[in-house]
Amino acid sequence: MSSPTSEPSAPPPAGYRALLRNREFAGLYAGFALTAGASTLSGFALGSLVEQQTKSPFLTAVSMYGATFSTVLGASTLMSVADGRRPRRTLLALQCVSLAGAAAQAIPGLPLAARFALLLVSGFFQSLGTGTRMGLLAEVVPTSGYALARSLMNITSGGMAICGYTVGAVLLRYLRPYEVFVVAVALTGAGVGVVAMTVREHSIRLTRRPGLRRTWTTNVALFSHSGRRALLLNLWVPNGLIVGCEALFIPYSPDRAGLLLAAGSAGMLLGDLAVGRLLTAARRRRYAFALRLMLAAPYLLFAADPPIAVIAVAVFVAGTGFAATLPLQERLLALTPDPVRGQVQGVESAGRMTWQGIGAAIAGGVAQHLSPGVTMTAMAALSLAVTVFSRPFVLRVRPDRAGTEAGEGIPRARATEVQPEP
């Protein structure tokens, strides 16, 4: 059964301002923005702290993206809670857990082992929170406005990352990392308050109680077709490998890492703005492959060790390539019935975040033996290879909802040849 907000006849929003006039979307958006800013500040502070204490590229990279490893555990066990009967209450509870984790990181003298354990716990609940938020998003905006809403959130994520890395670099000149964590706690708490005051409860009409069995049933259906697997592969692996490059910015240039991270985030912001706001759905699909190539190709310059200004421009250009996730997410949403949208989007997000952690771990491990520049070049080449070799499989998937029982799994997809993208 489709929710009223997902009718195809719903008129598309005129733009971002029209979306923000929706009080519930505005609340979800503001809560997300505050949480994203807190996460960026916290990750940068922890990465700097680990770099100071260990001088290890591997541990520094893992500290910045380590939470992503446990997101896959959330996706494979309890992600069905994202489509439960009280998603607002669930989201608030999960955000409170994140608040507690951020507060624990602010404790001075906490052993690194305890900090990494907190990262893993936070990542588990963060994955559930993302799925719940995306499920609510699909309820509060019409399907025709979904891509625009995701675009705005992606832009905001990039903008908050720019602010977070810039402000974090400034704060760390005057404050200790523990005190920067306190700022992150305040932002997280504000995000909880905004959601509590603006978002109402929704029923996504789940036919069964959330739990491990429900999660596995939907996940098995999600991965049962090669076309959907190809979409997820392209959403996860190329991104994760390039995030591995970003995880080496601190070892590559400790004094300019904030600049490079901000440049990448600025490129991501511009890419999402252009692709989500200016392009039609058909053009988004057409340019997805080129954007994925753009994501990795500029990092090949690191092999030549050019000046930092050239590197910053290359990282900015590469950041625009992250916008390729938007058309791929649209295609995945077209294959998903309303009652399990939260779980499927949560699995997609969790897998993408997990691959960010994997990419950071691979890059950090290789950089223990090779220079950071050479390692980033190799990671970029691998990202390009995955994009090129998986492209034929992505081109063949189309949604087919015939014969699907809403809420009982993922609709079938047929492997149909389509015209290649130019």
XYZ file of N, CA, C and O in Angstrom, residues 271-412:
568
model
N 28.550 19.979 -6.609
C 28.046 18.897 -7.445
C 26.613 18.539 -7.127
O 25.783 18.378 -8.029
N 26.296 18.441 -5.836
C 24.930 18.094 -5.454
C 23.953 19.203 -5.815
O 22.810 18.942 -6.191
N 24.399 20.460 -5.694
C 23.534 21.578 -6.059
C 23.207 21.536 -7.548
O 22.044 21.656 -7.951
N 24.223 21.334 -8.373
C 24.017 21.337 -9.820
C 23.201 20.136 -10.271
O 22.257 20.265 -11.058
N 23.547 18.955 -9.772
C 22.888 17.732 -10.230
C 21.458 17.643 -9.694
O 20.531 17.259 -10.413
N 21.259 17.988 -8.426
C 19.932 17.869 -7.835
C 18.981 18.978 -8.219
O 17.776 18.748 -8.367
N 19.503 20.202 -8.398
C 18.619 21.351 -8.621
C 18.486 21.712 -10.093
O 17.418 22.145 -10.536
N 19.543 21.563 -10.868
C 19.546 22.063 -12.232
C 19.269 21.002 -13.292
O 18.835 21.336 -14.397
N 19.515 19.737 -12.990
C 19.348 18.683 -13.987
C 18.030 17.951 -13.802
O 17.561 17.756 -12.668
N 17.435 17.525 -14.900
C 16.252 16.675 -14.838
C 16.673 15.257 -14.455
O 17.860 14.915 -14.484
N 15.693 14.417 -14.121
C 16.000 13.033 -13.759
C 16.698 12.306 -14.896
O 17.641 11.520 -14.672
N 16.265 12.564 -16.137
C 16.883 11.901 -17.287
C 18.343 12.315 -17.446
O 19.220 11.484 -17.722
N 18.631 13.589 -17.258
C 20.010 14.048 -17.376
C 20.864 13.558 -16.221
O 22.062 13.284 -16.391
N 20.273 13.447 -15.042
C 21.025 12.887 -13.925
C 21.484 11.474 -14.252
O 22.630 11.101 -13.978
N 20.585 10.671 -14.803
C 20.960 9.306 -15.175
C 22.037 9.318 -16.261
O 22.964 8.507 -16.237
N 21.926 10.244 -17.203
C 22.860 10.289 -18.323
C 24.272 10.629 -17.858
O 25.260 10.116 -18.375
N 24.384 11.521 -16.873
C 25.705 11.986 -16.450
C 26.279 11.202 -15.269
O 27.381 11.518 -14.803
N 25.570 10.203 -14.794
C 26.024 9.475 -13.606
C 27.391 8.838 -13.819
O 28.272 8.900 -12.948
N 27.610 8.224 -14.976
C 28.877 7.544 -15.235
C 30.031 8.546 -15.304
O 31.097 8.329 -14.709
N 29.822 9.672 -15.995
C 30.873 10.684 -16.095
C 31.217 11.264 -14.727
O 32.396 11.509 -14.413
N 30.204 11.462 -13.899
C 30.456 11.976 -12.551
C 31.254 10.986 -11.722
O 32.128 11.368 -10.933
N 30.967 9.698 -11.902
C 31.713 8.687 -11.154
C 33.182 8.659 -11.583
O 34.072 8.467 -10.754
N 33.438 8.876 -12.870
C 34.825 8.974 -13.330
C 35.501 10.215 -12.753
O 36.669 10.179 -12.346
N 34.770 11.324 -12.721
C 35.308 12.571 -12.185
C 35.653 12.440 -10.702
O 36.549 13.113 -10.194
N 34.939 11.576 -10.004
C 35.187 11.373 -8.585
C 36.612 10.907 -8.311
O 37.232 11.315 -7.318
N 37.159 10.067 -9.181
C 38.447 9.435 -8.906
C 39.605 9.995 -9.714
O 40.738 10.064 -9.226
N 39.357 10.385 -10.966
C 40.449 10.746 -11.870
C 41.376 11.835 -11.318
O 42.606 11.718 -11.449
N 40.871 12.918 -10.689
C 41.799 13.960 -10.213
C 42.814 13.471 -9.181
O 43.897 14.053 -9.061
N 42.505 12.411 -8.458
C 43.444 11.917 -7.445
C 44.676 11.260 -8.063
O 45.663 11.012 -7.361
N 44.640 10.983 -9.359
C 45.831 10.446 -10.019
C 46.972 11.459 -10.011
O 48.140 11.079 -10.145
N 46.658 12.747 -9.834
C 47.691 13.786 -9.784
C 48.602 13.646 -8.572
O 49.725 14.165 -8.588
N 48.132 12.982 -7.531
C 48.956 12.852 -6.330
C 50.264 12.111 -6.619
O 51.237 12.270 -5.886
N 50.292 11.307 -7.673
C 51.523 10.582 -8.013
C 52.648 11.537 -8.388
O 53.839 11.224 -8.203
N 52.293 12.715 -8.924
C 53.305 13.686 -9.355
C 53.695 14.654 -8.245
O 54.605 15.475 -8.444
N 53.037 14.596 -7.099
C 53.319 15.468 -5.961
C 53.350 16.951 -6.376
O 54.356 17.640 -6.173
N 52.243 17.452 -6.945
C 52.211 18.859 -7.387
C 52.075 19.802 -6.198
O 51.896 19.363 -5.051
N 52.117 21.118 -6.443
C 51.927 22.094 -5.361
C 50.565 21.926 -4.687
O 49.612 21.439 -5.293
N 50.494 22.405 -3.457
C 49.279 22.211 -2.668
C 48.085 22.909 -3.314
O 46.946 22.428 -3.206
N 48.302 24.029 -4.018
C 47.187 24.717 -4.679
C 46.579 23.846 -5.769
O 45.351 23.784 -5.927
N 47.428 23.149 -6.528
C 46.940 22.248 -7.577
C 46.175 21.084 -6.957
O 45.110 20.675 -7.444
N 46.712 20.559 -5.869
C 46.052 19.452 -5.175
C 44.672 19.879 -4.675
O 43.689 19.141 -4.786
N 44.581 21.085 -4.113
C 43.300 21.558 -3.589
C 42.260 21.664 -4.706
O 41.092 21.294 -4.516
N 42.669 22.167 -5.870
C 41.739 22.260 -7.005
C 41.314 20.869 -7.459
O 40.131 20.625 -7.753
N 42.262 19.932 -7.518
C 41.942 18.562 -7.939
C 40.954 17.915 -6.971
O 40.000 17.245 -7.392
N 41.163 18.114 -5.678
C 40.266 17.543 -4.679
C 38.870 18.177 -4.790
O 37.849 17.489 -4.646
N 38.820 19.477 -5.067
C 37.537 20.157 -5.262
C 36.789 19.552 -6.447
O 35.586 19.251 -6.360
N 37.475 19.381 -7.578
C 36.841 18.808 -8.771
C 36.360 17.390 -8.484
O 35.243 17.001 -8.861
N 37.189 16.606 -7.804
C 36.802 15.228 -7.473
C 35.565 15.204 -6.582
O 34.694 14.338 -6.729
N 35.463 16.164 -5.670
C 34.309 16.204 -4.778
C 32.990 16.317 -5.507
O 31.964 15.793 -5.048
N 32.988 16.993 -6.669
C 31.737 17.109 -7.424
C 31.245 15.740 -7.890
O 30.052 15.548 -8.117
N 32.157 14.784 -8.041
C 31.772 13.456 -8.510
C 30.916 12.675 -7.534
O 30.229 11.718 -7.927
N 30.914 13.081 -6.263
C 30.052 12.390 -5.298
C 28.574 12.551 -5.647
O 27.731 11.794 -5.165
N 28.237 13.553 -6.473
C 26.843 13.762 -6.876
C 26.302 12.597 -7.688
O 25.085 12.504 -7.892
N 27.146 11.702 -8.160
C 26.674 10.525 -8.895
C 25.801 9.629 -8.026
O 25.034 8.811 -8.553
N 25.893 9.763 -6.707
C 25.047 8.937 -5.842
C 23.571 9.274 -6.003
O 22.712 8.408 -5.828
N 23.254 10.518 -6.360
C 21.852 10.939 -6.418
C 21.046 10.175 -7.466
O 19.986 9.614 -7.141
N 21.479 10.094 -8.735
C 20.699 9.309 -9.694
C 20.667 7.823 -9.363
O 19.669 7.146 -9.633
N 21.727 7.307 -8.768
C 21.721 5.894 -8.384
C 20.732 5.646 -7.247
O 20.030 4.626 -7.221
N 20.648 6.578 -6.298
C 19.677 6.454 -5.213
C 18.253 6.551 -5.748
O 17.350 5.843 -5.263
N 18.020 7.392 -6.738
C 16.691 7.480 -7.344
C 16.289 6.158 -7.971
O 15.141 5.719 -7.839
N 17.209 5.530 -8.659
C 16.897 4.254 -9.311
C 16.614 3.171 -8.268
O 15.731 2.335 -8.442
N 17.364 3.191 -7.176
C 17.114 2.216 -6.119
C 15.760 2.453 -5.472
O 15.028 1.501 -5.167
N 15.403 3.719 -5.254
C 14.100 4.027 -4.659
C 12.965 3.544 -5.546
O 11.925 3.083 -5.060
N 13.158 3.613 -6.868
C 12.120 3.155 -7.798
C 11.883 1.656 -7.680
O 10.817 1.160 -8.068
N 12.833 0.924 -7.129
C 12.701 -0.519 -6.956
C 12.166 -0.905 -5.580
O 12.117 -2.084 -5.254
N 11.787 0.095 -4.775
C 11.470 -0.160 -3.374
C 10.024 0.176 -3.048
O 9.580 1.303 -3.294
N 9.252 -0.757 -2.480
C 7.887 -0.431 -2.041
C 7.907 0.455 -0.800
O 8.850 0.422 -0.009
N 6.860 1.241 -0.613
C 6.809 2.216 0.471
C 7.060 1.621 1.861
O 7.774 2.222 2.661
N 6.480 0.477 2.221
C 6.602 0.021 3.607
C 8.016 -0.354 4.038
O 8.261 -0.523 5.230
N 8.963 -0.517 3.103
C 10.331 -0.869 3.500
C 11.345 0.157 2.997
O 12.537 -0.116 2.927
N 10.876 1.344 2.674
C 11.778 2.370 2.171
C 12.854 2.728 3.195
O 14.016 2.933 2.854
N 12.464 2.863 4.442
C 13.435 3.225 5.468
C 14.548 2.209 5.578
O 15.727 2.562 5.635
N 14.185 0.917 5.595
C 15.205 -0.117 5.723
C 16.132 -0.146 4.513
O 17.355 -0.221 4.652
N 15.558 -0.089 3.303
C 16.390 -0.163 2.102
C 17.332 1.028 2.023
O 18.520 0.882 1.724
N 16.826 2.224 2.318
C 17.702 3.394 2.314
C 18.728 3.317 3.435
O 19.865 3.784 3.287
N 18.333 2.733 4.544
C 19.286 2.546 5.632
C 20.390 1.577 5.259
O 21.565 1.789 5.596
N 20.025 0.487 4.576
C 21.036 -0.474 4.117
C 21.980 0.185 3.122
O 23.205 0.011 3.188
N 21.415 0.948 2.187
C 22.260 1.643 1.205
C 23.224 2.595 1.899
O 24.422 2.629 1.602
N 22.718 3.385 2.837
C 23.567 4.335 3.553
C 24.600 3.617 4.409
O 25.772 4.004 4.445
N 24.175 2.550 5.100
C 25.100 1.817 5.954
C 26.213 1.168 5.144
O 27.387 1.177 5.542
N 25.844 0.599 3.995
C 26.866 0.000 3.144
C 27.845 1.030 2.620
O 29.063 0.786 2.556
N 27.334 2.204 2.262
C 28.206 3.270 1.772
C 29.157 3.728 2.871
O 30.352 3.946 2.635
N 28.633 3.874 4.082
C 29.480 4.290 5.194
C 30.487 3.203 5.561
O 31.635 3.494 5.915
N 30.050 1.941 5.502
C 30.972 0.843 5.803
C 32.126 0.827 4.815
O 33.292 0.634 5.192
N 31.811 1.052 3.548
C 32.866 1.082 2.552
C 33.773 2.295 2.726
O 34.957 2.255 2.355
N 33.259 3.366 3.306
C 34.142 4.482 3.649
C 35.161 4.034 4.697
O 36.346 4.372 4.600
N 34.686 3.281 5.679
C 35.604 2.753 6.682
C 36.597 1.769 6.090
O 37.789 1.777 6.429
N 36.097 0.897 5.198
C 36.987 -0.060 4.549
C 38.036 0.671 3.713
O 39.233 0.342 3.746
N 37.586 1.676 2.960
C 38.516 2.451 2.155
C 39.565 3.139 3.007
O 40.760 3.156 2.660
N 39.140 3.719 4.138
C 40.092 4.375 5.038
C 41.088 3.372 5.617
O 42.286 3.662 5.732
N 40.590 2.180 5.979
C 41.474 1.166 6.543
C 42.485 0.665 5.504
O 43.678 0.493 5.795
N 42.009 0.428 4.271
C 42.911 -0.028 3.211
C 43.973 1.031 2.937
O 45.179 0.739 2.868
N 43.522 2.281 2.787
C 44.462 3.355 2.495
C 45.460 3.539 3.628
O 46.671 3.688 3.392
N 44.970 3.521 4.863
C 45.873 3.676 5.996
C 46.869 2.543 6.106
O 48.050 2.750 6.421
N 46.413 1.307 5.842
C 47.319 0.159 5.900
C 48.392 0.219 4.830
O 49.576 -0.045 5.100
N 47.991 0.571 3.609
C 48.966 0.661 2.520
C 49.947 1.805 2.771
O 51.153 1.688 2.485
N 49.450 2.917 3.337
C 50.305 4.078 3.591
C 51.337 3.806 4.681
O 52.273 4.601 4.847
N 51.186 2.709 5.415
C 52.223 2.320 6.375
C 53.495 1.899 5.639
O 54.593 1.941 6.224
N 53.367 1.476 4.379
C 54.496 0.962 3.605
C 54.841 1.834 2.402
O 55.991 1.839 1.948
N 53.841 2.548 1.855
C 54.071 3.449 0.732
C 53.783 4.880 1.189
O 53.186 5.096 2.234
N 54.163 5.842 0.392
C 53.863 7.229 0.739
C 52.366 7.487 0.578
O 51.694 6.823 -0.221
N 51.809 8.461 1.332
C 50.383 8.770 1.179
C 50.009 9.141 -0.250
O 48.941 8.769 -0.732
N 50.869 9.883 -0.968
C 50.562 10.279 -2.335
C 50.423 9.095 -3.274
O 49.484 9.016 -4.072
N 51.358 8.155 -3.192
C 51.303 6.967 -4.030
C 50.075 6.129 -3.680
O 49.392 5.581 -4.558
N 49.780 6.029 -2.403
C 48.614 5.253 -1.961
C 47.321 5.841 -2.508
O 46.447 5.120 -3.001
N 47.177 7.162 -2.450
C 45.967 7.797 -2.965
C 45.822 7.587 -4.475
O 44.710 7.386 -4.979
N 46.918 7.607 -5.190
C 46.871 7.348 -6.634
C 46.372 5.934 -6.911
O 45.529 5.721 -7.794
N 46.857 4.974 -6.155
C 46.437 3.584 -6.346
C 44.963 3.397 -6.004
O 44.231 2.688 -6.713
N 44.503 4.048 -4.947
C 43.094 3.945 -4.565
C 42.198 4.545 -5.647
O 41.129 4.003 -5.969
N 42.625 5.659 -6.227
C 41.837 6.292 -7.289
C 41.767 5.399 -8.518
O 40.700 5.274 -9.157
N 42.874 4.766 -8.871
C 42.882 3.877 -10.034
C 41.945 2.697 -9.817
O 41.223 2.267 -10.734
N 41.911 2.165 -8.599
C 41.020 1.054 -8.292
C 39.558 1.492 -8.363
O 38.696 0.756 -8.860
N 39.263 2.702 -7.891
C 37.901 3.233 -7.971
C 37.450 3.350 -9.424
O 36.318 2.983 -9.773
N 38.326 3.845 -10.285
C 38.009 3.950 -11.708
C 37.732 2.583 -12.312
O 36.802 2.414 -13.111
N 38.521 1.589 -11.941
C 38.340 0.244 -12.493
C 36.989 -0.338 -12.105
O 36.282 -0.935 -12.932
N 36.591 -0.164 -10.838
C 35.292 -0.678 -10.389
C 34.162 0.001 -11.150
O 33.206 -0.646 -11.600
N 34.242 1.309 -11.328
C 33.214 2.052 -12.051
C 33.070 1.567 -13.487
O 31.957 1.349 -13.981
N 34.193 1.395 -14.167
C 34.160 1.008 -15.582
C 33.642 -0.413 -15.759
O 32.768 -0.682 -16.601
N 34.136 -1.349 -14.958
C 33.764 -2.751 -15.160
C 32.352 -3.076 -14.691
O 31.743 -4.041 -15.165
N 31.787 -2.287 -13.795
C 30.423 -2.551 -13.326
C 29.374 -1.813 -14.137
O 28.173 -2.052 -13.976
N 29.768 -0.921 -15.017
C 28.808 -0.099 -15.743
C 27.791 -0.909 -16.550
O 26.594 -0.592 -16.531
N 28.182 -1.953 -17.290
C 27.178 -2.699 -18.068
C 26.050 -3.266 -17.212
O 24.901 -3.335 -17.654
N 26.353 -3.670 -15.982
C 25.326 -4.239 -15.112
C 24.361 -3.159 -14.619
O 23.161 -3.414 -14.461
N 24.874 -1.961 -14.355
C 24.012 -0.866 -13.911
C 23.038 -0.460 -15.011
O 21.882 -0.140 -14.757
N 23.481 -0.493 -16.258
C 22.639 -0.071 -17.376
C 21.459 -0.999 -17.616
O 20.495 -0.618 -18.270
N 21.517 -2.210 -17.103
C 20.499 -3.201 -17.451
C 19.317 -3.276 -16.501
O 18.353 -3.970 -16.790
N 19.353 -2.608 -15.368
C 18.287 -2.787 -14.391
C 17.178 -1.767 -14.595
O 17.431 -0.584 -14.796
N 15.921 -2.276 -14.540
C 14.731 -1.436 -14.586
C 13.729 -1.956 -13.571
O 13.635 -3.163 -13.356
N 12.937 -1.063 -12.952
C 11.946 -1.526 -11.980
C 10.775 -2.215 -12.644
O 10.368 -1.874 -13.744
N 10.242 -3.215 -11.955
C 9.024 -3.889 -12.417
C 8.258 -4.329 -11.182
O 8.618 -5.302 -10.531
N 7.193 -3.605 -10.849
C 6.466 -3.857 -9.595
C 5.375 -4.907 -9.741
O 4.684 -5.210 -8.795
N 5.218 -5.426 -10.922
C 4.145 -6.396 -11.118
C 4.364 -7.622 -10.258
O 5.436 -8.186 -10.184
N 3.324 -8.054 -9.613
C 3.395 -9.272 -8.830
C 4.055 -9.121 -7.492
O 4.270 -10.087 -6.792
N 4.361 -7.888 -7.089
C 5.025 -7.671 -5.817
C 3.993 -7.418 -4.732
O 3.060 -6.669 -4.910
N 4.200 -8.022 -3.601
C 3.304 -7.825 -2.465
C 3.871 -6.721 -1.597
O 4.938 -6.864 -1.017
N 3.232 -5.574 -1.543
C 3.769 -4.424 -0.834
C 4.078 -4.765 0.604
O 3.280 -5.315 1.327
N 5.280 -4.363 1.000
C 5.674 -4.567 2.377
C 6.278 -5.905 2.645
O 6.803 -6.152 3.712
N 6.247 -6.848 1.706
C 6.766 -8.180 1.970
C 8.162 -8.390 1.383
O 8.700 -9.461 1.456
N 8.714 -7.378 0.773
C 10.053 -7.523 0.227
C 10.327 -6.431 -0.764
O 9.731 -5.380 -0.739
N 11.245 -6.700 -1.667
C 11.624 -5.722 -2.673
C 11.033 -6.159 -3.992
O 11.044 -7.335 -4.326
N 10.517 -5.219 -4.802
C 9.930 -5.607 -6.070
C 10.950 -6.235 -6.994
O 12.124 -5.921 -6.946
N 10.442 -7.110 -7.854
C 11.323 -7.745 -8.816
C 11.861 -6.692 -9.775
O 11.254 -5.677 -10.020
